Each structure stands twice: as C-alpha cells, then as structure tokens.
mmCIF file of C-alpha atoms in Angstrom:
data_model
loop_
_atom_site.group_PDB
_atom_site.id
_atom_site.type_symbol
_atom_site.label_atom_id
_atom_site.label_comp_id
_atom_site.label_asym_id
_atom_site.label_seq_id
_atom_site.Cartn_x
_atom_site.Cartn_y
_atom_site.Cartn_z
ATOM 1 C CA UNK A 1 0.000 0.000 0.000
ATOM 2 C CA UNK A 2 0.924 3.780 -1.148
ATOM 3 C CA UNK A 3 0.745 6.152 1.238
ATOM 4 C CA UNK A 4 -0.015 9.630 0.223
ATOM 5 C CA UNK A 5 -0.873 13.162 1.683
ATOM 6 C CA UNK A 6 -2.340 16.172 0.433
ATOM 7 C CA UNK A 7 -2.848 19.363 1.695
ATOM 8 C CA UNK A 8 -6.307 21.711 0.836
ATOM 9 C CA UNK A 9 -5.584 25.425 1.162
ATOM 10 C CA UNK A 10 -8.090 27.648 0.502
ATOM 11 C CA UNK A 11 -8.067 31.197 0.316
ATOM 12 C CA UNK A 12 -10.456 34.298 -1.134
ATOM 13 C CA UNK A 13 -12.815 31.471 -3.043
ATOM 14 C CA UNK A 14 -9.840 29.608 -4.454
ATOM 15 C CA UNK A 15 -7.563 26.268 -3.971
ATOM 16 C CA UNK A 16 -3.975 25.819 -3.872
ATOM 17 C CA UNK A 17 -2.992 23.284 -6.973
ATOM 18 C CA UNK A 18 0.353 22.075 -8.523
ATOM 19 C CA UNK A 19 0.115 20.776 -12.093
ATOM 20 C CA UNK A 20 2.895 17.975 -12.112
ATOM 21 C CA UNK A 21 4.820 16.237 -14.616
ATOM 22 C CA UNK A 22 4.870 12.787 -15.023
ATOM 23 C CA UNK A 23 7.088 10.651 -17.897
ATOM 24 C CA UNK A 24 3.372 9.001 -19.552
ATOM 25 C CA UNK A 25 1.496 11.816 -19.759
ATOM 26 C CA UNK A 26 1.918 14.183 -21.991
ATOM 27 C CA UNK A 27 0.254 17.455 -20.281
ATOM 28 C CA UNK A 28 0.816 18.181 -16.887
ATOM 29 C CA UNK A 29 -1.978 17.198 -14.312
ATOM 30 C CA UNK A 30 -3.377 19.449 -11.613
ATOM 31 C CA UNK A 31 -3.739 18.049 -8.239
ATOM 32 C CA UNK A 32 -3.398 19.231 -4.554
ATOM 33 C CA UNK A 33 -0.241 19.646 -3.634
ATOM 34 C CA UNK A 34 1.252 16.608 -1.615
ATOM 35 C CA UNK A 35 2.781 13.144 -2.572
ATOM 36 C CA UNK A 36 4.138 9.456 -0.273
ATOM 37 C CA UNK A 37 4.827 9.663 3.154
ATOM 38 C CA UNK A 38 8.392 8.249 4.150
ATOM 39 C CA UNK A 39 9.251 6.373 6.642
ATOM 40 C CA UNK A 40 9.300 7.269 9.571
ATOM 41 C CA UNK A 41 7.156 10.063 8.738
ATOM 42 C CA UNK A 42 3.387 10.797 10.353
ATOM 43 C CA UNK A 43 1.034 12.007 7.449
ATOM 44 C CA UNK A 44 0.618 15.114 8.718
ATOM 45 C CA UNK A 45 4.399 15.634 8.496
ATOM 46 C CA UNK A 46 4.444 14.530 4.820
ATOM 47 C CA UNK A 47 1.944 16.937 3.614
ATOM 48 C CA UNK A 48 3.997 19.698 5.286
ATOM 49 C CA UNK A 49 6.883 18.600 3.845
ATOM 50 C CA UNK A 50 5.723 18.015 0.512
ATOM 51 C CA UNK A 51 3.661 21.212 0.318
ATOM 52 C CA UNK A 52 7.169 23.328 1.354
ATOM 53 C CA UNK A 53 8.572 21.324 -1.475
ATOM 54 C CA UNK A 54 6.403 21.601 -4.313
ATOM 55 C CA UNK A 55 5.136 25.213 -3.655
ATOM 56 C CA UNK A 56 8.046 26.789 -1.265
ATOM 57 C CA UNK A 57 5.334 27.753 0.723
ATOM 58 C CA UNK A 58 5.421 26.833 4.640
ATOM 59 C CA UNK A 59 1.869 25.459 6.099
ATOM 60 C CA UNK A 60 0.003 24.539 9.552
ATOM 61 C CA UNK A 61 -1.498 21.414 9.081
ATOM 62 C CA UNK A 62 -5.102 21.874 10.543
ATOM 63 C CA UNK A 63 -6.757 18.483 10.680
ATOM 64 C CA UNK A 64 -8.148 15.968 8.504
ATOM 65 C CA UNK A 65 -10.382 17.141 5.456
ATOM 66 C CA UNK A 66 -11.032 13.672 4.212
ATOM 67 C CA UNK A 67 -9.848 10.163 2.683
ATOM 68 C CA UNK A 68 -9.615 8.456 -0.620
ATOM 69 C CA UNK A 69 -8.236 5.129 -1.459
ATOM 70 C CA UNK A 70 -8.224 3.711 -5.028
ATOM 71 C CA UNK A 71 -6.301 1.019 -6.735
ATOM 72 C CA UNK A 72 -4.179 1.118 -10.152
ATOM 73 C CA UNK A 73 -3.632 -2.081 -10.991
ATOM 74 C CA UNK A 74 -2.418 -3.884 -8.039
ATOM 75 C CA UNK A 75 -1.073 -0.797 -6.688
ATOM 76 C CA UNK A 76 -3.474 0.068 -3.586
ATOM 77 C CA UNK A 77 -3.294 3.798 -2.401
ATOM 78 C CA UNK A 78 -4.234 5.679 0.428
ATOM 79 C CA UNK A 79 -4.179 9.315 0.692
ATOM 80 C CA UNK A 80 -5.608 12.034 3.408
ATOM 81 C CA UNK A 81 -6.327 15.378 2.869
ATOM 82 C CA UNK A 82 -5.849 17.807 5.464
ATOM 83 C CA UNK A 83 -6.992 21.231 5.941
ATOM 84 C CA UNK A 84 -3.976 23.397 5.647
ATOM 85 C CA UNK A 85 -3.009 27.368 6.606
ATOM 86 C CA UNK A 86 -0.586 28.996 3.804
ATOM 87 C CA UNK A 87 1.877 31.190 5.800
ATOM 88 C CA UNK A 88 2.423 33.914 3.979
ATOM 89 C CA UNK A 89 0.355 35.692 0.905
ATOM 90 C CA UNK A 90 1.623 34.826 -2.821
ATOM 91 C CA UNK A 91 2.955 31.837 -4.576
ATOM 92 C CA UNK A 92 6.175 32.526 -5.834
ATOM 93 C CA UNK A 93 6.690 29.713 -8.075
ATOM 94 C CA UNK A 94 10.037 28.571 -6.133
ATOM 95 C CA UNK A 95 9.706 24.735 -5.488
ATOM 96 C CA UNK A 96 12.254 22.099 -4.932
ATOM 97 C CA UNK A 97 10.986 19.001 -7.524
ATOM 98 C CA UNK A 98 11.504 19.352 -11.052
ATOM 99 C CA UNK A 99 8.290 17.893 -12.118
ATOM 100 C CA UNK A 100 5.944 20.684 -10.986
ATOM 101 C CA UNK A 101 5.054 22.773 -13.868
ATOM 102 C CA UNK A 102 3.153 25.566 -12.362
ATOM 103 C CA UNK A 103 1.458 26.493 -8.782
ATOM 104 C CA UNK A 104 -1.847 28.182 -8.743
ATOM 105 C CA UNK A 105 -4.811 29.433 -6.536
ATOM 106 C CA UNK A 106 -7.670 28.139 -8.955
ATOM 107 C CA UNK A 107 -10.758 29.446 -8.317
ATOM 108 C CA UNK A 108 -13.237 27.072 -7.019
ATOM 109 C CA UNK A 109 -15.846 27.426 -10.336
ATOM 110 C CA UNK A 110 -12.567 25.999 -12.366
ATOM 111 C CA UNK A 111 -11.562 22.956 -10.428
ATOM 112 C CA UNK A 112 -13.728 20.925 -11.779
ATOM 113 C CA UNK A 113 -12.049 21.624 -15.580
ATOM 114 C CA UNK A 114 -8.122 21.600 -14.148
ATOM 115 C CA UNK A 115 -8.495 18.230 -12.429
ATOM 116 C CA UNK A 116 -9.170 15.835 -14.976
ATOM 117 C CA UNK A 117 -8.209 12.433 -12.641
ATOM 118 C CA UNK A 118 -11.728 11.711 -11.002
ATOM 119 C CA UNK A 119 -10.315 9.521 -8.031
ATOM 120 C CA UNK A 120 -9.038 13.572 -7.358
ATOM 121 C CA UNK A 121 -11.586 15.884 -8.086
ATOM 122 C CA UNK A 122 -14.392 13.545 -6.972
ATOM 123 C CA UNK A 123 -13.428 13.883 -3.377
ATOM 124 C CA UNK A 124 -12.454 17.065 -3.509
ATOM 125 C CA UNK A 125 -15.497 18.845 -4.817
ATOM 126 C CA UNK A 126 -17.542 17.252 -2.034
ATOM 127 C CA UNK A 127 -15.345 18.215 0.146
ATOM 128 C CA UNK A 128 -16.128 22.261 -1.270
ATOM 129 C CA UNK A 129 -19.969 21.382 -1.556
ATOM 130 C CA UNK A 130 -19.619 20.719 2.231
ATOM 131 C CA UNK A 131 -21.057 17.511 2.051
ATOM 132 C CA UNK A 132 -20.381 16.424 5.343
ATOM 133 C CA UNK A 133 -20.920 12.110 5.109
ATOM 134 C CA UNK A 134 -18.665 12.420 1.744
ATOM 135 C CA UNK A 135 -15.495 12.179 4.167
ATOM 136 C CA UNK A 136 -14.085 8.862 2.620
ATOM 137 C CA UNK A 137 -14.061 8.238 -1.224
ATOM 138 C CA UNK A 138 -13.421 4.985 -2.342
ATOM 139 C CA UNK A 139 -12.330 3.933 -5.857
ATOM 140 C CA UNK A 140 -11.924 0.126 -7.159
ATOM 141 C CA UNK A 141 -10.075 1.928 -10.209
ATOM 142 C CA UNK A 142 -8.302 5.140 -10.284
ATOM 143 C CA UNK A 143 -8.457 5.312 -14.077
ATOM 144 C CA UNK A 144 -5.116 6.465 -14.575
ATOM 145 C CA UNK A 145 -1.131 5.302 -14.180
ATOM 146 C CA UNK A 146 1.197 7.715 -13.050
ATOM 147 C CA UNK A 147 4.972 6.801 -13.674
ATOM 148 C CA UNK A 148 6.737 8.164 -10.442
ATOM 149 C CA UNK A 149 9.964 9.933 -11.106
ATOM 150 C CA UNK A 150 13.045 8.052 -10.061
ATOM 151 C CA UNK A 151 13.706 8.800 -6.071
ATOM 152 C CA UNK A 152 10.049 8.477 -5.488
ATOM 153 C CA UNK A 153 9.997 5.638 -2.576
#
C-alpha cells in the first residue's frame, strides 16, 4: 500500500494546486499539492513537507479534510487530505521538484475543468460542496497510471 498526503488550502474562493509532470502523460496534471509519506514520517508531516517542497510555501497542518483510497492495478493507495493554513500571501513559483510545472490558486468554479483524474476531483469537490458524510471516497479503479519519477519511494 501507497501512502499519500495532500494538503487543501483555501483562500479568497480559491484552492492551492500544482500541475505535475509525469514521464506518460503528456500534459501536466493538476492536483493538490502533496505526494508518499516516508518512513518514519506521520502524514501530517508529509503533507507539510511536501507542500514546502512543491510550492516553497510553509503550512500549519489543521486536521483531517477527508480520505480516498483507489487502486491502479495492483497498486493500492491511500491518501488524506488535510486542511492546511498557507503562511504567507503569494505563490512565488520557487519549489524544490523538477516535475511541478506551475502552482496556482484556482478558483473554485474551475476545479472541476483543471483536475481531470476523477479519483481527485471527486473527493475534492464534495469536500467544497460541504457535504459532510462524503469524508471517505473509495475507488476500485483510479483510471489512470502515473509513472513516479526516479527517487520516489
């Protein structure tokens, strides 16, 4: 099993997404910023981590916004979203992984179009609907493979 965390900022009516790069897709793909825990590593400390690292922006993990599991393959994964606080005001585009393409505040009416991987958005817009039993989202397929880059354990 894959461990993964993501973190949810939101701020003036908008989310915090990264559009990664990934070696079998051609475009990148828009997600929440986040990625696999390490060992060693409590999830909460991941999505820090990984947030600092994909945005350069420094967050207080707030709690638990929900959790998603899906399966590619034989590959089970297992990611939770927490509710995060952005220190600080802009993105400035500084990260520390090559394969983020861009960081954005997306407006919440244009979610929906940027994340195309539904084992993502799914969860995520009920999440923003406030639709409070939607706390766990399980998919049998994720519909899509991601290639992780080399390093990626």
């Amino acid at each position: 099993m894959i461990h993964l965390a993501t973190g949810l900022a939101v701020r003036d009516g908008s989310v915090l997404l990264v559009a990664s790069r990934y070696a079998n897709h051609p475009q990148p793909l828009w997600n929440l910023p986040g990625g696999r825990q390490q060992p060693g590593e409590l999830l909460e400390e991941t999505v820090a981590r990984e947030l600092l690292e994909e945005t350069g922006l420094r967050a207080e993990v707030l709690g638990l916004a929900y959790v998603s599991e899906s399966y590619a393959g034989d590959e089970h994964f297992l990611n939770a979203t927490f509710v995060v606080n952005i220190r600080g005001c802009g993105v400035d585009g500084r990260t520390e992984r090559d394969h983020v393409a861009a960081v954005e505040w997306v407006p919440f009416e244009q979610i929906a179009h940027r994340i195309v991987v539904a084992v993502v958005r799914e969860p995520l817009l009920a999440y923003l609907r406030d639709e409070a039993p939607r706390r766990y989202a399980g998919f049998h397929d994720a519909g899509i493979t991601i290639e992780w880059p080399d390093g990626c354990e």
